[in-house]
Coordinates of C-alpha atoms and ligand atoms in Angstrom, one line a residue:
M1 CA 0.0 0.0 0.0
N2 CA 1.3 3.5 -0.9
H3 CA 0.9 6.0 1.9
G4 CA 2.6 8.8 -0.2
F5 CA 5.6 8.7 2.1
T6 CA 8.7 7.5 0.5
R7 CA 11.8 5.8 2.0
R8 CA 13.7 9.0 1.4
D9 CA 11.0 11.0 3.3
W10 CA 11.5 8.6 6.3
M11 CA 15.2 9.1 6.2
R12 CA 14.9 12.9 6.1
A13 CA 12.4 12.9 8.9
L14 CA 14.5 10.6 11.1
G15 CA 17.8 12.4 10.3
G16 CA 16.2 15.9 10.9
S17 CA 15.0 14.9 14.3
G18 CA 18.4 13.4 15.3
L19 CA 16.8 10.0 15.4
G20 CA 18.7 8.9 12.3
A21 CA 22.1 8.8 13.9
G22 CA 20.8 6.7 16.8
L23 CA 19.2 4.2 14.5
G24 CA 22.3 4.2 12.3
I25 CA 20.4 5.7 9.4
L26 CA 22.3 7.9 7.0
T27 CA 20.7 11.0 5.5
T28 CA 22.8 12.7 2.9
P29 CA 25.1 11.4 0.2
Q30 CA 28.0 12.9 2.2
D31 CA 27.0 10.9 5.3
V32 CA 26.6 7.8 3.3
R33 CA 30.1 8.3 1.7
A34 CA 31.7 9.1 5.1
D35 CA 30.4 5.7 6.3
A36 CA 31.1 3.6 3.3
M37 CA 34.3 5.1 1.9
G38 CA 36.0 6.3 5.1
N39 CA 36.5 9.9 4.2
G40 CA 36.8 12.7 1.6
P41 CA 34.8 14.0 -1.2
A42 CA 33.8 11.7 -4.1
A43 CA 35.5 11.7 -7.5
K44 CA 34.0 14.2 -9.9
I45 CA 33.6 14.6 -13.6
V46 CA 35.5 17.7 -14.6
D47 CA 35.7 18.5 -18.3
G48 CA 34.8 15.0 -19.2
K49 CA 37.6 13.5 -17.0
V50 CA 37.2 11.7 -13.7
I51 CA 39.0 13.7 -11.0
Q52 CA 39.8 12.5 -7.5
P53 CA 40.0 15.6 -5.3
Q54 CA 42.9 16.0 -2.9
R55 CA 42.2 14.8 0.7
E56 CA 43.9 14.2 4.0
L57 CA 44.2 10.5 4.9
A58 CA 43.7 9.1 8.4
V59 CA 46.8 7.4 9.9
L60 CA 45.7 3.9 10.7
H61 CA 49.0 2.8 12.3
R62 CA 52.7 3.5 12.8
A63 CA 55.4 0.8 12.8
Q64 CA 59.1 0.5 12.5
V65 CA 58.8 -2.1 9.8
L66 CA 55.8 -2.4 7.6
V67 CA 55.5 -5.5 5.5
V68 CA 53.0 -5.4 2.6
G69 CA 51.8 -8.8 1.5
G70 CA 51.4 -11.9 3.6
G71 CA 52.7 -14.7 1.3
P72 CA 55.7 -17.0 2.0
A73 CA 58.0 -13.9 1.7
G74 CA 55.9 -11.5 3.7
V75 CA 55.2 -13.8 6.6
S76 CA 58.9 -14.7 6.8
A77 CA 59.9 -11.1 6.6
A78 CA 57.4 -10.0 9.3
V79 CA 58.2 -12.8 11.7
A80 CA 62.0 -12.3 11.2
A81 CA 61.8 -8.6 11.8
A82 CA 59.6 -9.0 14.9
R83 CA 62.0 -11.5 16.4
C84 CA 64.6 -8.7 16.1
G85 CA 62.6 -6.8 18.6
V86 CA 61.1 -4.1 16.4
K87 CA 57.4 -3.1 16.0
V88 CA 56.1 -4.7 12.9
A89 CA 52.9 -4.3 10.9
L90 CA 51.9 -6.9 8.3
V91 CA 49.2 -6.0 5.8
E92 CA 47.5 -8.5 3.5
R93 CA 44.7 -7.9 0.9
Y94 CA 43.0 -11.3 1.6
G95 CA 41.8 -12.8 4.9
H96 CA 44.5 -15.3 5.3
F97 CA 48.3 -15.7 5.0
G98 CA 50.3 -17.8 2.6
G99 CA 49.8 -16.0 -0.7
L100 CA 50.0 -18.4 -3.7
W101 CA 51.2 -21.1 -1.4
T102 CA 47.8 -21.4 0.3
G103 CA 45.3 -19.1 -1.6
G104 CA 46.8 -20.1 -4.9
L105 CA 46.8 -23.8 -3.9
V106 CA 50.4 -24.2 -4.9
L107 CA 51.0 -26.9 -2.4
L108 CA 54.2 -28.5 -3.6
V109 CA 57.4 -27.1 -2.2
I110 CA 60.3 -27.4 -4.6
G111 CA 63.7 -25.6 -5.1
H112 CA 64.8 -26.1 -1.5
L113 CA 67.7 -28.3 -2.5
A114 CA 71.0 -27.6 -4.3
D115 CA 73.0 -30.3 -6.0
G116 CA 69.9 -32.5 -5.3
K117 CA 70.9 -32.9 -1.6
T118 CA 71.9 -29.8 0.3
Q119 CA 68.9 -28.1 1.9
V120 CA 69.6 -24.4 1.3
S121 CA 66.3 -23.0 2.5
Q122 CA 66.4 -22.9 6.3
G123 CA 65.3 -20.5 8.9
I124 CA 61.7 -19.2 9.2
G125 CA 60.4 -21.2 6.2
E126 CA 61.9 -24.4 7.5
E127 CA 60.3 -23.7 10.9
M128 CA 56.9 -23.5 9.1
M129 CA 57.6 -27.0 7.7
K130 CA 58.6 -28.4 11.1
R131 CA 55.5 -26.9 12.7
L132 CA 53.4 -28.5 9.9
E133 CA 55.0 -31.9 10.6
K134 CA 53.5 -31.7 14.1
L135 CA 50.0 -31.3 12.8
D136 CA 47.9 -34.3 11.7
R137 CA 47.9 -34.2 7.8
G138 CA 49.8 -30.9 7.8
I139 CA 52.5 -32.1 5.3
C140 CA 53.7 -35.1 3.5
D141 CA 56.8 -36.3 1.7
R142 CA 59.2 -34.6 4.1
G143 CA 62.7 -36.1 4.2
P144 CA 66.1 -36.1 2.5
G145 CA 65.9 -35.4 -1.2
K146 CA 62.1 -35.2 -1.2
N147 CA 59.7 -32.4 -2.3
P148 CA 57.1 -31.9 0.4
T149 CA 53.4 -31.1 -0.2
V150 CA 51.5 -29.1 2.4
D151 CA 47.9 -28.8 3.4
A152 CA 46.8 -25.2 2.7
E153 CA 44.5 -25.0 5.8
A154 CA 47.2 -26.4 8.1
L155 CA 49.7 -23.9 6.7
K156 CA 47.3 -21.0 7.2
Y157 CA 46.9 -22.0 10.8
V158 CA 50.7 -22.3 11.3
M159 CA 51.2 -18.9 9.8
V160 CA 48.6 -17.4 12.1
E161 CA 50.4 -19.0 15.1
M162 CA 53.8 -17.7 14.1
V163 CA 52.5 -14.2 13.3
T164 CA 50.5 -13.8 16.6
E165 CA 53.3 -15.4 18.7
A166 CA 55.7 -12.8 17.3
G167 CA 53.4 -9.9 18.4
I168 CA 52.9 -8.5 14.9
D169 CA 50.2 -6.0 14.2
V170 CA 48.1 -7.5 11.5
F171 CA 45.8 -5.8 9.0
L172 CA 43.8 -8.2 6.8
H173 CA 41.4 -7.3 4.0
C174 CA 43.6 -4.3 3.4
W175 CA 45.0 -3.6 0.0
G176 CA 48.2 -1.5 -0.5
V177 CA 47.4 1.0 -3.2
D178 CA 50.1 3.7 -3.0
A179 CA 53.4 4.6 -1.4
I180 CA 53.9 7.6 0.9
M181 CA 56.9 9.5 -0.3
D182 CA 59.1 12.3 0.9
G183 CA 61.2 12.9 -2.2
N184 CA 62.6 9.5 -3.0
I185 CA 62.2 8.3 0.6
V186 CA 59.4 5.9 1.4
K187 CA 57.6 6.9 4.6
G188 CA 54.8 4.2 4.5
A189 CA 52.0 3.1 2.3
V190 CA 48.4 3.9 1.6
F191 CA 45.8 1.2 2.0
E192 CA 42.2 0.7 0.9
S193 CA 39.9 -1.4 3.0
K194 CA 36.3 -1.4 4.2
S195 CA 37.5 1.4 6.6
G196 CA 38.3 3.5 3.6
R197 CA 41.6 4.9 2.4
Q198 CA 44.1 5.1 5.2
A199 CA 47.9 5.5 5.8
I200 CA 50.4 3.3 7.7
L201 CA 53.6 5.1 8.4
A202 CA 56.9 3.2 8.9
D203 CA 60.6 3.6 9.1
V204 CA 61.2 0.8 6.6
V205 CA 58.8 -0.9 4.2
V206 CA 59.2 -4.4 2.8
D207 CA 57.4 -5.0 -0.5
A208 CA 56.3 -8.7 -0.3
T209 CA 53.3 -8.3 -2.6
G210 CA 54.7 -10.7 -5.2
D211 CA 53.8 -8.1 -7.8
G212 CA 56.0 -5.4 -6.5
D213 CA 53.1 -3.1 -5.9
V214 CA 54.9 -0.8 -3.4
C215 CA 58.0 -0.7 -5.6
G216 CA 55.9 0.3 -8.5
A217 CA 54.0 3.0 -6.6
A218 CA 57.2 4.4 -5.1
G219 CA 58.8 4.7 -8.5
A220 CA 61.5 2.1 -7.9
E221 CA 63.1 1.1 -11.2
H222 CA 61.7 -2.2 -12.3
E223 CA 60.9 -4.4 -15.3
Q224 CA 57.4 -5.6 -16.1
R225 CA 57.3 -9.2 -17.3
V226 CA 54.5 -11.2 -18.8
Y227 CA 54.4 -14.9 -17.9
H228 CA 52.0 -17.8 -17.8
I229 CA 49.0 -17.6 -15.5
G230 CA 47.2 -20.7 -14.4
L231 CA 44.6 -21.7 -11.8
P232 CA 45.4 -24.8 -9.6
C233 CA 42.6 -26.8 -8.0
R234 CA 42.0 -29.7 -5.7
I235 CA 40.0 -32.8 -6.6
G236 CA 38.6 -35.3 -4.1
N237 CA 37.5 -39.0 -3.7
L238 CA 40.6 -40.4 -5.5
D239 CA 40.6 -43.0 -2.7
R240 CA 37.2 -44.1 -4.0
V241 CA 38.3 -44.9 -7.6
D242 CA 37.1 -48.4 -8.5
R243 CA 40.3 -50.0 -9.7
S244 CA 38.4 -53.1 -11.0
K245 CA 36.7 -50.8 -13.6
A246 CA 39.5 -48.3 -14.2
P247 CA 41.4 -48.4 -17.5
K248 CA 45.2 -49.1 -17.4
K249 CA 46.0 -45.6 -18.5
P250 CA 44.6 -43.1 -15.9
P251 CA 42.8 -40.1 -17.2
Q252 CA 44.7 -36.8 -17.6
G253 CA 44.6 -34.1 -15.0
L254 CA 44.7 -36.1 -11.8
G255 CA 47.5 -34.1 -10.3
H256 CA 49.6 -35.0 -7.3
H257 CA 48.7 -36.4 -3.9
T258 CA 48.4 -34.2 -0.8
P259 CA 48.5 -34.9 2.9
I260 CA 44.8 -35.6 2.9
E261 CA 43.8 -39.1 1.7
G262 CA 42.0 -39.1 -1.6
V263 CA 42.7 -35.4 -2.3
N264 CA 45.0 -34.3 -5.1
W265 CA 46.1 -30.8 -6.2
V266 CA 46.2 -30.1 -9.9
N267 CA 48.6 -27.5 -11.2
M268 CA 47.9 -25.5 -14.4
H269 CA 50.4 -23.6 -16.6
G270 CA 48.0 -21.4 -18.6
P271 CA 48.9 -18.9 -21.3
D272 CA 51.2 -15.9 -21.0
A273 CA 49.3 -12.8 -19.8
N274 CA 49.8 -9.6 -18.0
G275 CA 49.2 -10.2 -14.3
L276 CA 48.8 -6.4 -13.7
D277 CA 46.0 -6.0 -16.2
V278 CA 42.5 -6.5 -14.6
K279 CA 41.1 -7.4 -18.0
D280 CA 43.6 -10.2 -18.5
L281 CA 43.0 -11.4 -15.0
S282 CA 39.2 -11.4 -15.4
R283 CA 39.4 -13.2 -18.8
L284 CA 41.6 -15.9 -17.4
E285 CA 39.6 -16.5 -14.3
L286 CA 36.5 -17.2 -16.5
A287 CA 38.4 -19.3 -19.0
H288 CA 40.3 -21.4 -16.4
R289 CA 37.2 -22.1 -14.3
K290 CA 35.4 -23.4 -17.4
Q291 CA 38.4 -25.5 -18.4
I292 CA 38.8 -27.0 -14.9
W293 CA 35.1 -27.9 -14.6
K294 CA 35.1 -29.6 -18.0
Q295 CA 38.3 -31.5 -17.2
V296 CA 36.9 -32.9 -14.0
Q297 CA 33.7 -33.9 -15.8
K298 CA 35.9 -35.8 -18.3
I299 CA 37.6 -37.6 -15.4
R300 CA 34.2 -38.5 -13.9
Q301 CA 33.2 -40.1 -17.2
T302 CA 36.1 -42.5 -17.1
P303 CA 35.0 -45.9 -15.8
G304 CA 36.0 -46.3 -12.1
Y305 CA 36.4 -42.5 -11.6
E306 CA 32.7 -41.6 -11.3
Q307 CA 33.1 -40.5 -7.6
V308 CA 36.0 -38.0 -8.3
Y309 CA 34.8 -34.4 -7.9
L310 CA 36.1 -30.9 -8.0
M311 CA 36.6 -29.8 -4.4
E312 CA 38.0 -26.3 -4.8
T313 CA 39.5 -24.0 -7.4
A314 CA 42.2 -21.7 -6.0
P315 CA 40.6 -18.5 -4.7
Q316 CA 43.7 -16.7 -6.0
L317 CA 44.6 -16.7 -9.7
G318 CA 48.1 -18.2 -10.3
V319 CA 50.1 -15.2 -11.4
R320 CA 53.7 -16.2 -11.5
I321 CA 55.7 -13.0 -12.4
T322 CA 54.8 -9.4 -13.0
R323 CA 57.0 -6.5 -11.7
V324 CA 60.6 -7.4 -11.1
L325 CA 62.8 -5.0 -9.2
K326 CA 65.9 -3.5 -10.9
G327 CA 68.1 -3.8 -7.8
V328 CA 71.5 -2.5 -6.8
G329 CA 72.5 -6.1 -7.3
S330 CA 70.8 -9.0 -9.1
I331 CA 70.6 -12.8 -9.3
T332 CA 71.9 -13.8 -12.7
H333 CA 72.3 -17.1 -14.7
T334 CA 75.9 -16.2 -15.4
D335 CA 76.7 -16.0 -11.7
H336 CA 74.7 -19.2 -11.0
K337 CA 76.6 -21.2 -13.6
V338 CA 80.0 -20.3 -12.1
G339 CA 78.8 -20.6 -8.5
K340 CA 79.6 -17.0 -7.8
T341 CA 79.7 -16.1 -4.1
F342 CA 79.0 -12.6 -2.7
P343 CA 80.4 -10.9 0.4
D344 CA 76.9 -9.5 1.1
V345 CA 75.1 -12.9 0.7
V346 CA 71.8 -12.9 2.5
A347 CA 70.2 -16.1 1.2
V348 CA 71.1 -19.1 -0.8
G349 CA 68.7 -20.6 -3.4
G350 CA 68.2 -24.1 -4.8
V351 CA 67.0 -25.6 -8.0
T352 CA 64.9 -28.6 -9.0
S353 CA 66.6 -31.3 -11.1
G354 CA 64.5 -30.2 -14.2
D355 CA 65.6 -26.6 -13.8
G356 CA 69.1 -27.6 -13.1
A357 CA 69.3 -29.5 -16.4
R358 CA 67.7 -26.6 -18.3
L359 CA 70.0 -24.0 -16.7
G360 CA 73.1 -26.2 -17.0
C361 CA 73.8 -26.1 -13.3
N362 CA 72.0 -27.5 -10.3
G363 CA 74.3 -26.0 -7.7
P364 CA 73.4 -23.3 -5.1
W365 CA 73.0 -19.7 -6.1
Q366 CA 73.7 -16.9 -3.7
V367 CA 71.5 -13.9 -3.2
P368 CA 73.5 -10.6 -2.8
Y369 CA 71.8 -8.1 -0.5
G370 CA 71.6 -5.7 -3.5
A371 CA 69.0 -7.9 -5.1
L372 CA 66.5 -6.8 -2.5
L373 CA 67.5 -3.1 -2.6
P374 CA 66.0 -0.6 -5.1
R375 CA 68.5 1.5 -7.0
N376 CA 66.7 4.9 -6.7
V377 CA 64.4 4.7 -3.7
E378 CA 65.2 4.7 0.0
N379 CA 63.7 2.9 3.0
L380 CA 62.3 0.2 0.8
L381 CA 63.3 -3.5 0.4
A382 CA 61.8 -6.3 -1.7
G383 CA 61.3 -10.0 -0.7
G384 CA 60.0 -12.9 -2.7
R385 CA 59.2 -13.2 -6.4
C386 CA 59.6 -9.4 -7.1
I387 CA 63.3 -9.1 -6.1
S388 CA 65.9 -8.5 -8.8
F389 CA 66.8 -11.4 -11.1
D390 CA 67.4 -12.0 -14.8
R391 CA 64.9 -13.8 -17.0
K392 CA 66.7 -17.1 -17.1
M393 CA 66.5 -17.4 -13.3
T394 CA 62.7 -16.8 -13.2
D395 CA 61.7 -20.4 -12.7
V396 CA 63.9 -20.9 -9.7
V397 CA 63.9 -17.5 -7.9
R398 CA 60.1 -17.5 -7.7
L399 CA 59.9 -21.0 -6.0
I400 CA 58.4 -21.0 -2.5
P401 CA 61.5 -21.9 -0.5
N402 CA 63.5 -19.2 -2.3
C403 CA 60.7 -16.7 -1.5
F404 CA 60.8 -17.5 2.2
T405 CA 64.6 -17.1 2.3
T406 CA 64.6 -13.8 0.5
G407 CA 61.6 -12.6 2.6
H408 CA 63.5 -13.7 5.7
A409 CA 66.6 -11.6 4.6
A410 CA 64.5 -8.5 3.8
G411 CA 62.8 -8.7 7.2
V412 CA 66.1 -8.9 9.1
A413 CA 67.7 -6.2 7.1
A414 CA 64.6 -3.9 7.6
A415 CA 64.8 -4.5 11.4
V416 CA 68.5 -3.8 11.5
S417 CA 67.9 -0.6 9.5
A418 CA 65.1 0.6 11.8
K419 CA 67.0 -0.2 14.9
D420 CA 70.3 1.4 13.8
R421 CA 68.4 4.3 12.3
C422 CA 70.1 4.1 9.0
R423 CA 68.9 3.6 5.4
P424 CA 68.6 0.0 4.3
R425 CA 71.4 0.6 1.8
D426 CA 73.7 1.6 4.7
V427 CA 73.0 -1.4 7.1
E428 CA 76.0 -3.2 8.4
I429 CA 75.9 -6.3 6.3
A430 CA 77.9 -8.4 8.8
K431 CA 75.2 -7.7 11.4
V432 CA 72.4 -8.7 9.1
Q433 CA 74.2 -11.9 8.3
R434 CA 74.9 -12.6 12.0
V435 CA 71.2 -12.1 12.9
L436 CA 70.1 -14.3 9.9
R437 CA 72.4 -17.1 11.1
E438 CA 71.1 -16.7 14.6
Q439 CA 67.6 -17.1 13.2
G440 CA 68.7 -20.3 11.5
A441 CA 69.2 -19.1 7.9
Y442 CA 71.7 -20.9 5.7
L443 CA 74.2 -18.5 4.0
G444 CA 76.5 -21.1 2.5
Ligands
LIG1 C1 50.3 -21.8 -10.9 C2 51.6 -21.7 -10.1 C3 52.3 -22.9 -9.8 C4 53.4 -22.8 -9.0 N1 54.1 -24.0 -8.7 C5 55.0 -24.0 -7.7 C6 55.5 -25.2 -7.2 O1 55.1 -26.3 -7.6 N2 56.5 -25.1 -6.2 C7 56.9 -23.9 -5.8 O2 57.8 -23.9 -4.9 N3 56.5 -22.8 -6.3 C8 55.5 -22.8 -7.2 N4 55.0 -21.6 -7.7 C9 55.7 -20.3 -7.3 C10 55.2 -19.8 -5.9 O3 54.0 -20.2 -5.6 C11 55.3 -18.3 -5.8 O4 56.3 -17.7 -6.6 C12 55.5 -17.9 -4.4 O5 54.3 -18.2 -3.6 C13 55.7 -16.4 -4.3 O6 55.8 -16.0 -2.9 P1 55.7 -14.4 -2.5 O7 55.5 -14.3 -1.1 O8 56.8 -13.7 -3.2 O9 54.3 -13.9 -3.3 P2 52.8 -14.4 -3.2 O10 52.8 -15.9 -2.9 O11 52.2 -14.0 -4.5 O12 52.3 -13.6 -2.0 C14 52.0 -12.2 -2.1 C15 51.0 -11.8 -1.0 O13 50.8 -10.4 -1.0 C16 49.4 -10.1 -1.1 N5 49.3 -8.9 -1.8 C17 49.5 -8.7 -3.1 N6 49.4 -7.4 -3.5 C18 49.0 -6.8 -2.4 C19 48.7 -5.4 -2.0 N7 48.7 -4.5 -3.0 N8 48.3 -5.1 -0.8 C20 48.3 -6.1 0.2 N9 48.6 -7.4 0.0 C21 48.9 -7.7 -1.3 C22 48.8 -11.3 -1.8 O14 47.4 -11.5 -1.5 C23 49.7 -12.5 -1.2 O15 49.2 -13.0 0.0 C24 53.9 -21.6 -8.5 C25 53.2 -20.4 -8.8 C26 52.1 -20.5 -9.6 C27 51.3 -19.2 -9.9

């Protein structure tokens, strides 16, 4: 029934009488915006262009070390820095830690060995694996020469444990969108969240976004690369395959086993695309989901495999490489082949046997501190898959163990820089190396 009294009239009446606020009812577009968007005037159309007016941002938090991105590199960096006794903030755009390792369902850990036997990734990442071992179905295939596979949920839990034990200030559902600059000095970062656009100020920032988002925003020299983007998934009921009916040759796309019985994870390479282009990302999400669904239906049509089902597609698209820092130093194939050592080594990487054969060397490769340091920007370090390396080293530098060791190194260097009140490029390297060794890192 229409009483001639619209919803807007009700809102006006309640707002005008002061009742609106008490009832949580918003009256004007400005009020609505203040609540939904945090602060500031809305973007406007000026001369046919969309203009965002200048505005002051609320400071959400202050830290000595700010780590942006909570993947293998970011969590390692944050935990390592906090264990040095500095105040650390860790910001992550999703609601969990682990990055591609958990949210991307990249469950297989490879690249932790050099020469097929020496475990070069130690320290914080290795501690995660040891903690997983203590959990029922947390990890499988651990042991000399093996490539472990983790359970994503167990790993998310372990990361929460380590981050909270270290007393880190955590901001989830919070997307880093800009750097705060004073000339070429990074002073913090700007974030968007349901609370609006806010700032976190810090002495040193570690970019562990994988995509080098902070480096890009700060104007740090970098290269933008295009690489294949896939979408892993998990399939279930493999323990219910009727072997008496199943053909000798199993169907394609069954993937690899995980710590959970009957559950496999299935990797996907996908085509080359730009992981920084929202159109490419959207197109690939749609295409990959269709492909995965059809592939699993095909498996289910194979005699004996009728019970197999699609458990989960990765909530996070499998972007392998995008921005890569141009660092003061770099990891190069030439150095790897000759086994070059660096006086400022802060991590040692490994290779898989396949990559070793392709690269003509399966020995260790050292990470010089300069590979984490931008050339032209201060108070910023990179960790994980956005550090400085040449194209030939892409498939080894980006592997999970190599991301947690470079994240670990960035975290310690950031903490030393904050404590000693010097720029990251001026830290005493011997001190960084000593702290890394004390925290269990392997430096060769
Ligand atoms: C399909 C696929 C298969 C792979 N297979 C393997 C494999 O078998 N074995 C292996 O060892 N490695 C594998 N890798 C590589 C490995 O998973 C990644 O390189 C590694 O996880 C990178 O770690 P990272 O911490 O540098 O970045 P990421 O894992 O990408 O983590 C970055 C984190 O930062 C967050 N973030 C990003 N931008 C922002 C922002 N602006 N603000 C706030 N937070 C942000 C992300 O949500 C994420 O949590 C694979 C990768 C892909 C994509």
